Coordinates of C-alpha atoms in Angstrom, one line a residue:
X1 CA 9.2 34.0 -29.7
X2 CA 8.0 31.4 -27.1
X3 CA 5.2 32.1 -24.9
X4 CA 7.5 33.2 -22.1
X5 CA 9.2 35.5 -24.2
X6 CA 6.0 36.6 -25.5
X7 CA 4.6 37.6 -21.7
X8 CA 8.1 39.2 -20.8
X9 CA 7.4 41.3 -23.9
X10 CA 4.0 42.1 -23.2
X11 CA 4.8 43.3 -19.1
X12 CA 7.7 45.2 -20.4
X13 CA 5.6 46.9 -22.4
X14 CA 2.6 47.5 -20.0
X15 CA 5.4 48.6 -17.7
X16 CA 6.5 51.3 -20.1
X17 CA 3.3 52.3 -21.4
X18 CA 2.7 52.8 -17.3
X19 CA 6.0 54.8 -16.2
X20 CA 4.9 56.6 -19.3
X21 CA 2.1 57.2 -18.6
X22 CA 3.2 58.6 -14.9
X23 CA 5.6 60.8 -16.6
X24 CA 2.9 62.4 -18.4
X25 CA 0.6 62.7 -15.3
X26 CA 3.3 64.0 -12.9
X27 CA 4.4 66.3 -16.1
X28 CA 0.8 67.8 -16.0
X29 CA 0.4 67.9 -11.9
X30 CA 3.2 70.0 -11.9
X31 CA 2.3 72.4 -15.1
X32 CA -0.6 72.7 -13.2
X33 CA 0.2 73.9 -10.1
X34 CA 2.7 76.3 -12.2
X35 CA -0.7 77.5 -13.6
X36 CA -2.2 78.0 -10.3
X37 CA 0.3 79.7 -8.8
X38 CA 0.7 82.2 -11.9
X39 CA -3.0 82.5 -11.7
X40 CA -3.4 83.3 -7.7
X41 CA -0.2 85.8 -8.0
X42 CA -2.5 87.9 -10.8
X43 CA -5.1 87.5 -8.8
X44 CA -3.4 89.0 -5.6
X45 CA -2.3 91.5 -7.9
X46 CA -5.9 92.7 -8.6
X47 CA -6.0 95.8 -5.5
X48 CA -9.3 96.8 -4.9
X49 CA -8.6 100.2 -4.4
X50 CA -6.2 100.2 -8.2
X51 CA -7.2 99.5 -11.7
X52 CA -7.3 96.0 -12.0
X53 CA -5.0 96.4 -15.3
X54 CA -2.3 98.4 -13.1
X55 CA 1.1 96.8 -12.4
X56 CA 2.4 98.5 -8.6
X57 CA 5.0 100.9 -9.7
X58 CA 7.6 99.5 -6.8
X59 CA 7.8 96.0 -5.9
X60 CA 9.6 94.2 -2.7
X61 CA 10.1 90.5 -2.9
X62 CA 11.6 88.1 -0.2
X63 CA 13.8 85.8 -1.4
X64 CA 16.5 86.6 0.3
X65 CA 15.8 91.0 -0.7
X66 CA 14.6 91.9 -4.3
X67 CA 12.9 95.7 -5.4
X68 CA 11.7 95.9 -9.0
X69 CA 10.7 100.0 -9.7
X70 CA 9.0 101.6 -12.7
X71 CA 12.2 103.3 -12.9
X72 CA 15.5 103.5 -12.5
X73 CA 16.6 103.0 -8.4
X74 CA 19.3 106.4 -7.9
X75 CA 22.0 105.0 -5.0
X76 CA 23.7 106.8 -2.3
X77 CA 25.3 106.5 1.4
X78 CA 23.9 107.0 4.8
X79 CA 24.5 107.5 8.2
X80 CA 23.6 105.2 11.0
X81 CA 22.5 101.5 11.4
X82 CA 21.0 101.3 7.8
X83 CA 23.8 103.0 5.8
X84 CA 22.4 101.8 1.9
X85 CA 20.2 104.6 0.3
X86 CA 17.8 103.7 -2.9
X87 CA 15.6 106.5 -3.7
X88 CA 12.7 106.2 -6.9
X89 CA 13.0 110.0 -7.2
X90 CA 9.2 111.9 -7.5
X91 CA 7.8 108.9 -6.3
X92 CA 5.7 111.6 -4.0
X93 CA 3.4 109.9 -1.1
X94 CA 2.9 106.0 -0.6
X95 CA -0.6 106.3 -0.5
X96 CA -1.1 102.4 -0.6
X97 CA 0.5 99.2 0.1
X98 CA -0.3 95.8 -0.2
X99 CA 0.8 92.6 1.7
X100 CA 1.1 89.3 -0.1
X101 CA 2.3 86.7 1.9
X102 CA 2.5 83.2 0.8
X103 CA 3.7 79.9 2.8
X104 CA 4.6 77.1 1.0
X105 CA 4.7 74.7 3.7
X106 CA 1.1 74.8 4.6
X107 CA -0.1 76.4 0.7
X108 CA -1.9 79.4 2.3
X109 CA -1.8 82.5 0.2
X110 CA -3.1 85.8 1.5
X111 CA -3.1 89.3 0.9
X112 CA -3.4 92.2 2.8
X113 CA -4.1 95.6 1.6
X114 CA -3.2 99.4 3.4
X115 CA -4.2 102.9 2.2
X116 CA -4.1 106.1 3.1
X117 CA -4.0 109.7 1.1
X118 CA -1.3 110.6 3.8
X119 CA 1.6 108.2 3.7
X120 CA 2.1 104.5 4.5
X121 CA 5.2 103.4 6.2
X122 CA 6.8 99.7 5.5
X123 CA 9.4 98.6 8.4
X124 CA 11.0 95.2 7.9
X125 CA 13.3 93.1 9.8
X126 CA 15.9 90.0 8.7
X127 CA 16.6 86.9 10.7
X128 CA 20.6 85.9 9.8
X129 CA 21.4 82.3 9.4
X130 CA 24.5 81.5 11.0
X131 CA 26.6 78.4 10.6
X132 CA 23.4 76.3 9.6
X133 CA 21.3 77.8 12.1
X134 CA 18.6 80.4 11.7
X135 CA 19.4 82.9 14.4
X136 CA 16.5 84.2 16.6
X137 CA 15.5 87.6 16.9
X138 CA 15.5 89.5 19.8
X139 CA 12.5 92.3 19.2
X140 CA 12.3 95.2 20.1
X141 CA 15.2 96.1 17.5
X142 CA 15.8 98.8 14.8
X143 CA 14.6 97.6 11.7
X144 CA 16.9 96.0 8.9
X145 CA 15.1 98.8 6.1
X146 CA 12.7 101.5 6.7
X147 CA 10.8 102.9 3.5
X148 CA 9.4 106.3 3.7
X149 CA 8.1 109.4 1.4
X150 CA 10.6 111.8 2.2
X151 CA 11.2 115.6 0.7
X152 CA 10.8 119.0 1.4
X153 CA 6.7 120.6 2.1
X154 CA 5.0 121.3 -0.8
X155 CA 7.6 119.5 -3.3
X156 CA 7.5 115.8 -5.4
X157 CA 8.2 113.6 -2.8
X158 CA 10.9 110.1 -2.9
X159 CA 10.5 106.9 -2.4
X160 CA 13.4 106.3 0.1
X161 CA 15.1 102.8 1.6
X162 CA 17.5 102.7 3.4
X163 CA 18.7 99.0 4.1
X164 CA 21.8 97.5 6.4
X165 CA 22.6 95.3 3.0
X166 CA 24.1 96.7 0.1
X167 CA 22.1 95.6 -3.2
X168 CA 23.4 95.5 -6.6
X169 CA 21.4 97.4 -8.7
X170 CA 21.1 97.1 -12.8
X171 CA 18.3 98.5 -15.5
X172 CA 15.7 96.4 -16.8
X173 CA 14.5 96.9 -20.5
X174 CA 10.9 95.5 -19.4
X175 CA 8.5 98.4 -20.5
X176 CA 7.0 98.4 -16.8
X177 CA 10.2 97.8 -14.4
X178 CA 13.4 100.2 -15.4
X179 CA 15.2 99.6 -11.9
X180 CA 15.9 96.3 -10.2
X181 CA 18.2 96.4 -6.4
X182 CA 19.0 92.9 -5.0
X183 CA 21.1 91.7 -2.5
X184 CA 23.3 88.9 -3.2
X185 CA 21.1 86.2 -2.9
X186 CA 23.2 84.0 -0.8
X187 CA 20.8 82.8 1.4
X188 CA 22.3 84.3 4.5
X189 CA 19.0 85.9 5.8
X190 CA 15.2 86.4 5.4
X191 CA 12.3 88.3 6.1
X192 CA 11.4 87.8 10.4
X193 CA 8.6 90.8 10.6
X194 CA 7.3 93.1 8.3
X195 CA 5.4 96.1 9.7
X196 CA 3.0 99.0 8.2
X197 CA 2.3 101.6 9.5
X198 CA -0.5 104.1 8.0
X199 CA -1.0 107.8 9.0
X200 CA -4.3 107.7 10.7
X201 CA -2.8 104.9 12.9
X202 CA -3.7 101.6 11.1
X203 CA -1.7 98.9 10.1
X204 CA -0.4 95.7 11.1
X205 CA 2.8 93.6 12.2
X206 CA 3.2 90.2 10.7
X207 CA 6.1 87.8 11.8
X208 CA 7.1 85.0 9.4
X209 CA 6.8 81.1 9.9
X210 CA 8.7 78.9 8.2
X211 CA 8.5 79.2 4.7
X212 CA 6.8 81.9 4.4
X213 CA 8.0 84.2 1.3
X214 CA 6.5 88.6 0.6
X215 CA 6.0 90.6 -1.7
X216 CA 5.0 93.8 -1.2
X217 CA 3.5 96.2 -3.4
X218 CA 3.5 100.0 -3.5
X219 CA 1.4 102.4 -4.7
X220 CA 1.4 106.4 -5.5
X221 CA -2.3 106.5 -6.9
X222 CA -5.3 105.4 -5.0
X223 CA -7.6 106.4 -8.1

């Protein structure tokens, strides 16, 4: 090998040893955000007013419509604007609810907690997109899905949403989520506003920015 061939040599090899070693770096940037975001969602997850060990029996994810439940989701028709019924039956009050709302165009993450011993109500409303175009929203509308505790005075309550999209529900066998209802995930609409409402009159409306993505949590135990 001549001493050109040598130096060719060596740079090829300093070149690989540094795309390698880029690999390995970009390999780990990305394990570690992974990490971090695994990390801030169980930290979210922490409620101050739950056991820091407890998993929220009902989930709602964004993305484009997702519910997880501790068990299984019954289904039924409706009347009126919102026509899809998914009942968790003796679900009994929502006595707490918690907002997580995370945009990953800026990387803010934030959560926002409710509570009442009365009821909390969740409202939410869906932008359509439309031939490439994310249609606006003309407010004030009848939400997209309304979730209430409803049942008879004295009697174990429901968890009841009704929704204008039809979800396709299945079982889970995870030991904390039996029921799962999503839509079909076609990317034909997302969360605009999300409000809650609590009993004594608290509560808060959020409307989403650009990338932002939910996940709301729901709770029947404030202990």
């Amino acid at each position: 090998m001549n001493s050109r061939e040598q130096t060719h040599f060596d740079l090829d090899k300093s070149t690989g040893r540094n795309e390698l070693s880029k690999s390995i770096a970009g390999i780990s940037f990305f394990a570690l955000i992974a990490y971090g975001v695994v990390k801030t969602v169980q930290y979210l997850l922490r409620a101050d007013d739950v056991p820091e060990d407890s998993i929220p029996p009902i989930i709602i994810k964004s993305g484009s419509f997702i519910i997880e439940s501790d068990k299984q989701l019954s289904e039924s028709g409706g009347t009126g604007g919102n026509p899809y019924v998914y009942k968790r039956i003796g679900f009994n009050e929502i006595k707490g609810v918690r907002v997580f709302i995370n945009n990953e165009v800026n990387g803010s993450a934030n959560s926002y907690p409710y509570d009442d011993p009365q009821w909390v109500d969740v409202d939410i409303w869906f932008q359509d997109y439309v031939n490439g175009v994310w249609q606006p929203v003309t407010l004030p509308i009848n939400p997209d899905v309304t979730i209430r505790s409803e049942g008879n005075p004295g009697a174990d309550k429901d968890f009841v949403l009704r929704t204008k999209k039809k979800l396709e529900t299945k079982e889970k066998s995870h030991p904390k989520r039996k029921g799962k209802g999503r839509d079909k995930d076609n990317g034909d609409f997302r969360f605009a506003r999300v409000r809650v409402s609590e009993k004594d009159g608290g509560g808060d409306t959020f409307d989403a920015d650009d990338g932002c993505h939910y996940m709301i949590a729901f709770y029947n135990s404030l202990d």
